[in-house]
XYZ file of N, CA and C in Angstrom:
660
model
N 61.231 41.549 19.297
C 59.993 40.986 18.888
C 59.607 39.682 18.098
N 58.846 38.807 18.290
C 58.726 37.890 17.474
C 58.371 37.974 15.983
N 58.906 37.388 14.903
C 58.213 37.663 13.562
C 56.771 37.358 13.200
N 56.465 38.492 12.458
C 54.697 38.188 12.444
C 54.815 37.108 11.214
N 53.983 36.504 11.467
C 53.441 35.675 9.941
C 52.034 35.545 9.896
N 51.596 35.266 8.327
C 50.475 34.960 8.037
C 49.948 33.889 8.376
N 48.641 33.941 9.252
C 47.855 32.888 9.880
C 47.090 32.046 8.536
N 46.959 30.862 8.552
C 46.024 30.125 8.087
C 44.617 30.099 8.523
N 43.424 30.226 7.456
C 42.186 30.174 8.359
C 41.665 29.048 7.281
N 40.847 28.273 8.025
C 40.288 27.206 7.190
C 38.614 27.528 7.539
N 37.912 27.125 6.540
C 36.356 27.155 6.978
C 35.888 26.089 6.597
N 35.013 25.278 7.722
C 34.693 23.775 7.452
C 33.261 23.699 7.658
N 32.819 22.371 7.480
C 31.312 22.108 7.847
C 30.972 21.429 7.077
N 29.222 20.711 7.188
C 28.801 20.363 6.313
C 28.404 20.736 4.775
N 27.870 19.825 3.871
C 27.509 20.623 2.556
C 26.233 21.613 2.814
N 26.174 22.945 2.445
C 25.179 23.733 2.429
C 25.226 24.324 3.877
N 25.957 24.347 4.434
C 26.208 24.958 5.798
C 26.498 26.693 5.455
N 26.711 27.047 4.736
C 26.906 28.158 4.184
C 28.481 28.553 4.461
N 29.246 28.026 4.233
C 30.609 28.350 4.289
C 31.320 29.589 3.440
N 30.533 29.377 1.992
C 30.954 30.418 1.303
C 30.688 31.837 1.429
N 29.101 31.810 2.020
C 28.714 33.041 2.228
C 29.377 33.583 3.460
N 29.541 32.535 4.590
C 30.106 33.284 5.852
C 31.711 34.119 5.094
N 32.299 33.128 4.433
C 33.739 33.853 4.075
C 33.287 35.419 3.112
N 32.279 35.412 2.429
C 32.066 36.584 2.292
C 31.527 37.734 2.947
N 30.812 37.260 3.987
C 30.553 38.052 5.188
C 31.589 38.435 5.735
N 32.462 37.925 6.234
C 34.048 38.350 6.755
C 35.058 38.798 5.863
N 34.636 38.802 4.708
C 35.814 39.341 3.984
C 36.882 38.714 4.215
N 36.889 37.123 4.224
C 38.183 36.030 4.456
C 38.234 35.719 2.979
N 39.107 36.552 2.272
C 39.313 36.292 0.573
C 40.432 35.490 0.538
N 41.322 35.231 1.780
C 42.530 34.239 1.664
C 42.278 32.902 2.557
N 40.939 32.924 3.428
C 40.637 31.593 3.838
C 40.575 30.499 3.019
N 40.841 29.051 3.490
C 40.760 27.911 2.623
C 39.315 27.263 3.015
N 38.123 27.316 2.179
C 37.226 26.489 2.459
C 37.364 25.090 2.132
N 36.988 24.224 3.142
C 37.374 22.909 2.827
C 36.072 22.151 1.974
N 36.515 20.903 1.778
C 35.156 20.177 1.165
C 34.505 19.812 2.219
N 33.287 19.377 1.949
C 32.149 18.987 2.956
C 32.628 17.987 3.889
N 32.492 18.148 5.410
C 32.697 16.889 6.244
C 31.582 15.818 6.132
N 32.014 14.538 6.594
C 31.292 13.496 6.619
C 30.505 13.008 5.267
N 31.380 13.172 4.261
C 30.689 12.747 2.990
C 30.865 11.034 2.905
N 29.716 10.511 2.820
C 29.857 9.096 2.481
C 31.273 8.324 1.509
N 32.086 7.580 1.997
C 32.792 7.166 1.141
C 34.300 8.078 0.866
N 34.140 9.142 1.656
C 35.253 10.048 1.693
C 35.937 10.556 3.210
N 36.974 10.913 2.995
C 37.732 10.973 4.574
C 37.303 12.633 4.855
N 37.432 12.556 6.123
C 36.969 14.144 6.399
C 38.227 15.027 5.928
N 38.126 16.335 5.764
C 39.297 17.102 5.505
C 40.191 17.132 6.485
N 41.414 17.550 6.240
C 42.508 17.337 7.400
C 42.394 18.899 7.815
N 42.285 19.224 8.991
C 41.856 20.529 9.689
C 43.245 21.061 10.712
N 44.368 21.510 9.728
C 45.452 21.765 10.446
C 45.927 23.255 10.630
N 44.677 24.449 10.202
C 45.143 25.662 10.085
C 45.425 26.404 11.430
N 45.904 27.779 11.569
C 45.891 28.412 12.548
C 44.881 28.796 13.273
N 43.521 28.770 12.559
C 42.374 29.142 12.620
C 41.322 28.519 11.818
N 40.591 27.675 12.844
C 39.372 27.068 12.282
C 37.914 27.569 12.513
N 37.159 27.837 11.303
C 35.909 28.301 11.468
C 34.841 27.136 10.945
N 34.247 26.413 12.199
C 33.155 25.842 11.824
C 31.923 25.925 11.872
N 31.290 25.624 10.511
C 30.049 26.323 10.183
C 29.049 25.596 10.624
N 27.892 25.559 11.374
C 26.857 24.650 11.536
C 25.648 25.241 10.798
N 24.631 24.493 9.691
C 23.574 24.999 9.466
C 22.451 25.034 10.349
N 22.590 25.590 11.449
C 21.535 25.879 12.420
C 21.517 24.925 13.540
N 21.992 23.682 13.761
C 22.386 22.981 14.488
C 23.251 22.025 14.395
N 24.019 21.228 15.539
C 24.988 20.446 15.515
C 24.397 19.147 15.245
N 24.968 18.033 14.282
C 24.078 16.798 14.232
C 25.541 16.004 14.986
N 25.180 14.451 14.728
C 26.093 13.603 15.254
C 27.566 13.672 14.847
N 27.554 14.030 13.515
C 28.930 14.180 12.594
C 29.457 15.374 12.887
N 28.850 16.371 13.072
C 29.447 17.707 13.744
C 30.223 17.400 15.173
N 29.291 17.034 16.000
C 29.728 16.753 17.534
C 30.966 15.844 17.484
N 31.024 14.733 16.730
C 32.171 14.000 16.628
C 33.520 14.464 16.253
N 33.164 15.323 14.930
C 34.739 16.222 14.843
C 35.148 17.290 15.647
N 33.979 17.853 16.177
C 34.301 19.152 16.899
C 34.889 18.705 18.182
N 34.750 17.270 18.534
C 35.501 16.903 19.875
C 37.107 16.696 19.720
N 37.248 16.817 18.165
C 38.623 16.427 17.997
C 39.295 17.565 17.760
N 38.814 18.974 17.850
C 39.502 20.288 17.407
C 40.019 20.763 18.309
N 41.161 21.319 18.320
C 41.775 22.272 19.382
C 40.765 23.457 19.935
N 40.386 23.859 21.167
C 39.479 24.705 21.447
C 40.190 26.431 21.296
N 41.746 26.399 21.317
C 42.354 27.703 21.134
C 42.782 27.940 19.724
N 42.100 27.304 18.736
C 42.169 27.395 17.202
C 40.770 27.379 16.796
N 39.848 26.937 17.323
C 38.176 26.858 16.639
C 37.405 27.563 17.160
N 36.487 28.372 16.378
C 35.470 29.203 16.354
C 34.312 28.252 15.806
N 32.769 28.370 16.616
C 32.154 27.525 15.941
C 30.943 28.477 15.291
N 30.374 28.538 14.430
C 29.511 29.545 13.980
C 28.079 28.991 13.698
N 27.267 29.512 14.599
C 25.546 29.083 14.021
C 24.993 29.705 13.240
N 25.074 29.182 12.108
C 24.569 29.859 11.116
C 23.240 29.871 10.661
N 22.974 30.804 9.768
C 21.037 30.523 9.627
C 20.377 30.504 10.998
N 20.825 31.385 11.868
C 20.039 31.620 13.262
C 18.790 32.221 13.240
N 18.494 32.828 12.206
C 17.074 33.280 12.170
C 16.280 32.153 11.942
N 16.724 30.975 11.600
C 15.748 29.622 11.633
C 15.620 29.058 12.893
N 16.093 29.322 13.829
C 16.016 28.759 15.495
C 15.184 29.652 15.962
N 13.824 29.079 16.213
C 12.994 29.756 17.334
C 12.258 30.676 16.365
N 11.734 31.684 17.319
C 11.043 32.816 16.744
C 11.631 34.211 17.041
N 12.626 34.068 17.840
C 13.553 35.443 18.382
C 15.070 35.404 18.291
N 15.800 36.367 17.953
C 16.903 36.010 18.253
C 17.654 35.546 19.469
N 16.736 35.548 20.723
C 17.282 35.252 21.956
C 17.050 33.796 21.736
N 16.197 33.313 21.157
C 16.124 31.595 20.884
C 17.754 31.072 20.156
N 18.183 31.899 19.613
C 19.267 31.633 18.502
C 20.286 31.854 19.704
N 20.348 32.697 20.137
C 21.241 33.191 21.245
C 21.384 32.207 22.340
N 20.251 31.617 23.092
C 20.000 30.311 23.895
C 20.820 29.044 23.348
N 20.172 29.067 21.952
C 20.815 27.566 21.710
C 22.131 27.494 21.313
N 22.929 28.479 20.951
C 24.248 28.887 20.765
C 25.300 28.805 22.390
N 24.566 29.359 23.361
C 25.044 29.310 24.697
C 25.045 27.663 25.377
N 23.807 27.056 24.996
C 23.865 25.649 25.294
C 24.799 24.816 24.511
N 25.094 24.963 23.160
C 26.165 24.159 22.628
C 27.170 24.655 22.992
N 27.487 26.105 23.090
C 28.913 26.587 23.553
C 29.220 25.825 24.963
N 28.119 25.307 26.046
C 28.672 24.493 27.407
C 28.772 23.118 26.707
N 28.119 22.640 25.980
C 28.362 20.797 25.495
C 29.590 21.004 24.586
N 29.854 21.916 23.881
C 30.956 21.359 23.129
C 32.317 22.075 24.009
N 32.313 22.595 24.921
C 33.413 23.663 25.369
C 34.064 24.385 24.564
N 33.360 24.950 23.673
C 34.057 25.860 22.300
C 32.959 27.182 22.580
N 33.475 28.217 21.818
C 33.004 29.628 21.808
C 31.752 29.185 20.452
N 30.749 29.745 20.594
C 29.638 29.575 19.392
C 29.071 30.843 19.026
N 28.905 31.228 18.010
C 28.377 32.478 17.377
C 27.274 32.426 16.786
N 26.051 32.809 17.034
C 24.889 33.326 16.050
C 25.021 34.151 14.994
N 24.801 33.692 13.638
C 25.076 34.517 12.690
C 24.040 33.944 11.661
N 23.390 35.251 11.063
C 22.849 35.313 9.815
C 23.822 35.630 8.620
N 24.820 34.504 8.077
C 25.529 35.078 7.246
C 24.880 35.775 5.956
N 23.596 35.386 5.109
C 23.275 36.079 4.257
C 23.068 37.251 4.347
N 22.969 37.628 5.702
C 22.292 39.090 5.845
C 23.517 39.885 6.068
N 24.474 39.364 6.550
C 25.993 40.165 6.869
C 26.388 40.298 5.561
N 26.537 39.092 4.737
C 27.094 39.317 3.377
C 26.503 40.438 2.449
N 24.989 40.498 2.647
C 24.205 41.566 1.944
C 24.725 43.153 2.479
N 24.928 43.169 3.633
C 25.076 44.370 4.291
C 26.440 45.096 3.862
N 27.454 43.905 3.724
C 28.706 44.258 3.458
C 29.023 44.777 2.114
N 28.262 44.177 1.166
C 28.653 44.231 -0.252
C 27.705 45.312 -0.949
N 26.475 45.537 -0.293
C 25.242 46.066 -1.209
C 24.576 47.302 -0.005
N 23.860 48.085 -0.749
C 23.008 49.230 -0.068
C 21.371 49.114 -0.236
N 20.411 49.477 0.638
C 19.450 49.521 0.493
C 19.056 50.362 -0.832
N 18.323 50.235 -1.786
C 18.241 50.868 -3.066
C 16.661 51.564 -2.784
N 16.529 52.658 -3.674
C 15.157 53.356 -3.502
C 13.960 52.169 -3.919
N 13.967 51.422 -4.406
C 13.080 49.993 -5.010
C 12.773 49.437 -3.631
N 14.267 49.337 -2.926
C 13.852 48.290 -1.532
C 13.195 49.001 -0.482
N 13.537 50.582 -0.482
C 12.957 51.407 0.661
C 11.502 51.659 0.563
N 11.128 51.890 -0.905
C 9.750 51.883 -1.234
C 8.797 50.859 -1.069
N 9.357 49.491 -1.021
C 8.388 48.538 -0.867
C 8.555 48.379 0.663
N 9.728 48.544 1.337
C 9.540 48.543 2.792
C 8.358 49.362 3.107
N 8.393 50.693 2.661
C 7.832 51.438 3.159
C 6.275 51.381 3.156
N 5.993 50.653 1.810
C 4.438 50.507 1.263
C 3.932 49.258 2.470
N 4.856 48.602 3.002
C 4.329 47.417 3.547
C 4.429 47.478 5.283
N 5.070 48.600 5.564
C 5.506 49.134 6.848
C 4.253 48.589 7.972
N 3.199 49.265 7.523
C 2.009 49.022 8.386
C 1.409 47.696 8.217
N 1.638 46.688 7.456
C 0.859 45.731 7.361
C 1.182 44.752 8.968
N 0.051 44.072 8.895
C 0.259 42.945 10.172
C 1.674 42.243 10.289
N 2.211 42.226 11.241
C 3.553 41.508 11.246
C 3.599 40.832 12.857
N 3.732 39.633 13.031
C 3.170 38.615 12.098
C 1.768 38.709 11.725
N 1.361 37.867 10.710
C 1.959 36.634 10.062
C 2.596 37.375 8.579
N 2.641 38.386 8.288
C 3.370 38.773 7.253
C 4.741 38.425 6.947
N 5.753 38.495 7.784
C 6.856 38.004 7.892
C 7.415 36.519 8.409
N 6.112 35.805 8.501
C 6.070 34.317 8.980
C 7.151 33.293 8.040
N 6.742 33.452 6.855
C 7.600 32.656 5.688
C 7.649 33.681 4.457
N 8.612 33.021 3.576
C 8.497 33.528 2.054
C 7.253 33.793 1.568
N 6.530 32.651 1.450
C 5.366 32.640 0.963
C 4.751 33.819 1.413
N 4.233 33.807 2.276
C 3.286 34.816 3.106
C 3.539 36.138 2.580
N 4.887 36.779 2.752
C 5.597 37.916 2.269
C 5.328 38.328 0.651
N 5.598 37.045 0.171
C 5.574 37.224 -1.390
C 4.297 36.864 -1.644
N 2.854 36.736 -1.092
C 1.701 36.115 -1.782
C 1.363 37.163 -3.059
N 0.564 36.812 -3.710
C 0.564 37.707 -5.142
C -0.830 38.410 -4.567
N -1.526 37.698 -3.701
C -3.270 38.676 -3.179
C -2.978 39.447 -2.103
N -1.584 39.432 -1.399
C -1.290 40.539 -0.397
C -1.374 42.182 -0.872
N -0.895 42.238 -1.993
C -0.857 43.473 -2.822
C -0.374 43.711 -3.894
N -0.532 44.629 -4.888
C -0.271 44.417 -6.167
C 1.329 44.751 -6.464
N 2.111 44.243 -6.002
C 3.423 44.135 -6.101
C 4.218 43.053 -5.742
N 3.716 41.697 -5.880
C 4.619 40.660 -5.489
C 5.805 40.550 -6.061
N 6.413 41.312 -7.435
C 7.564 41.029 -8.110
C 8.507 41.909 -7.160
N 8.055 43.088 -6.626
C 9.061 43.917 -5.717
C 9.376 43.495 -4.603
N 8.043 42.560 -4.140
C 8.394 41.674 -2.571
C 9.465 41.022 -2.772
N 9.111 39.714 -3.905
C 10.089 38.964 -4.030
C 11.615 39.456 -4.067
N 11.832 40.468 -5.184
C 13.093 41.127 -5.465
C 13.521 41.333 -3.951
N 12.979 41.945 -3.014
C 13.479 42.599 -1.755
C 13.717 41.154 -0.949
N 13.140 40.004 -1.274
C 13.339 38.926 -0.342
C 15.058 38.288 -0.833
N 14.783 38.437 -2.157
C 16.172 38.119 -2.793
C 17.625 38.934 -2.364
N 16.923 40.152 -2.269
C 18.395 41.061 -1.930
C 18.765 40.909 -0.211
N 17.738 40.716 0.504
C 17.532 40.970 2.144
C 17.249 39.813 2.584
N 16.593 38.652 2.258
C 16.157 37.659 2.869
C 14.761 37.801 3.751
N 14.380 37.147 4.716
C 13.153 37.485 5.436
C 13.631 38.162 6.762
N 14.641 37.396 7.257
C 14.901 38.010 8.472
C 15.399 39.578 8.259
N 16.004 39.955 7.148
C 16.123 41.355 6.961
C 15.272 42.060 6.510
N 14.323 41.370 6.085
C 12.960 42.352 5.734
C 12.406 42.634 7.093
N 12.160 41.449 7.939
C 11.457 41.726 9.119
C 12.060 42.943 9.894
N 13.483 42.685 10.179
C 14.393 43.824 10.833
C 14.053 45.182 10.633
N 14.073 45.297 9.354
C 14.027 46.709 8.256
C 12.359 46.990 8.788
N 11.609 46.362 8.783
C 10.080 46.713 8.745
C 9.780 47.145 10.062
N 10.332 46.243 11.040
C 10.353 46.450 12.595
C 10.936 48.076 12.894
N 12.267 48.250 12.171
C 12.820 49.513 12.741
C 12.302 50.759 12.062
N 11.372 50.558 10.568
C 10.677 51.620 10.020
C 9.354 51.873 10.927
N 8.744 50.914 11.278
C 7.658 51.239 12.178
C 7.662 51.666 13.308
N 9.100 51.939 14.121
C 9.470 52.781 14.869
C 9.992 53.862 14.802
N 10.507 53.999 13.541
C 11.284 55.320 13.166
C 11.123 55.288 11.715
N 9.966 56.010 11.276
C 9.518 56.040 9.652
C 10.556 56.744 8.794
N 11.276 57.775 9.366
C 11.913 58.680 8.409
C 13.596 58.156 8.553
N 13.612 57.002 9.273
C 15.094 56.393 9.542
C 15.907 56.573 8.405
N 17.127 57.072 8.527
C 17.970 57.443 7.108
C 18.450 55.764 6.529
N 18.742 55.866 5.514
C 19.078 54.562 4.807
C 20.573 54.262 5.515
N 21.604 54.962 5.827
C 22.683 54.621 6.568
C 22.380 53.771 7.924
N 21.284 54.514 8.482
C 21.232 53.954 9.802
C 20.334 52.628 9.668
N 19.841 52.602 8.603
C 18.797 51.145 8.446
C 19.763 50.064 8.000
N 20.848 50.552 7.358
C 21.616 49.539 6.847
C 22.648 49.050 8.194
N 22.989 49.811 9.188
C 23.587 49.577 10.205
C 23.035 48.739 11.371
N 21.555 48.905 11.015
C 20.702 48.006 12.010
C 20.711 46.563 11.392
N 20.667 46.518 10.186
C 20.442 45.312 9.527
C 21.956 44.402 9.471
N 22.926 45.211 9.653
C 24.166 44.781 9.981
C 24.319 44.120 11.609
N 23.666 44.806 12.242
C 24.009 44.492 13.632
C 23.088 43.185 13.955
N 21.834 43.150 12.923
C 20.941 42.187 13.083
C 21.572 41.201 12.787
N 22.539 40.884 12.006
C 23.148 39.734 10.999
C 24.151 38.831 12.406
N 24.464 39.543 13.442
C 24.941 39.031 14.463
C 26.461 38.726 13.990
N 27.174 39.339 12.934
C 28.391 38.926 12.455
C 29.596 39.912 13.356
N 29.115 40.824 13.826
C 30.094 41.448 14.792
C 30.920 40.761 15.575
N 30.256 40.332 16.759
C 31.054 39.608 17.829
C 32.021 38.683 17.447
N 31.532 37.777 16.344
C 32.224 36.751 15.679
C 33.769 37.455 14.954
N 33.343 38.493 14.246
C 34.523 39.358 13.519
C 35.435 39.870 14.327
N 34.945 40.552 15.677
C 35.741 40.817 16.728
C 36.909 39.767 17.242
N 35.862 38.406 17.579
C 36.717 37.327 17.920
C 37.986 36.870 17.242
N 37.639 36.566 15.882
C 38.501 36.116 14.722
C 39.447 37.212 14.643
N 39.388 38.458 14.634
C 40.429 39.143 14.426
C 41.439 39.340 15.794
N 40.923 39.042 16.774
C 41.826 38.854 17.858
C 42.720 37.532 17.760
N 42.050 36.922 17.550
C 43.003 35.247 17.492
C 43.923 35.544 16.333
N 43.442 36.057 15.106
C 44.237 36.348 14.110
C 45.436 37.121 14.393
N 45.330 37.894 14.953
C 46.430 38.818 15.644
C 47.420 38.224 16.505
N 46.868 37.279 17.395
C 47.751 36.268 18.226
C 48.541 35.577 17.503
N 47.761 34.959 16.602
C 48.251 34.091 15.721
C 49.352 34.629 14.779
N 49.396 35.832 14.444
C 50.277 36.148 13.586
C 51.691 36.590 14.440
N 51.379 37.345 15.362
C 52.514 37.438 16.334
C 53.276 36.214 16.730
N 52.673 35.163 16.666
C 53.336 33.760 17.440
C 53.739 33.698 18.591
N 53.835 32.215 18.888
C 54.234 31.907 20.348
C 55.684 31.528 20.619
């Protein structure tokens, strides 16, 4: 049997694409986060790891496409981060990911890394649940169309609690939690947290990354 080795993972992309948050969401403690690509006056980072995670902040621009065209398909996974900002439904992000995968001839995974990182590192507190249940029956939309609408002071006498909820779970997580509680008001915390984790889209990416990591570890 070939000797196992520890594969190198690089996480790359433009500035503010969410590389650090994605590393937290996937627990990639040993991954190498590169400097941002396409910085004026600076060369792009050398991408030579066994596995490459290329993080897009919603959509691919010309610089992303130029670099992605040079990367080896067998070592590259593309993460369409901030997928909750694409369209109005998760299906819009999934459709965008499929179209991009076809254009690039690379696997593309829609993900909300901020939500995945929260579900991995924390839990819903009593304060979170109380705030969600207070607003479970509020009209949605427009309640969760924007951060400003959800945190509006004239909505209810708890703006600080609503802002704290947004800080912990962001708008996508809050919207998913409210929808789940409308369908099942007595949903246990553990199941609600699992729903939020699934809503982040992180699991398909995690499974494919693990599969490729194992293949790289065995060696060829």
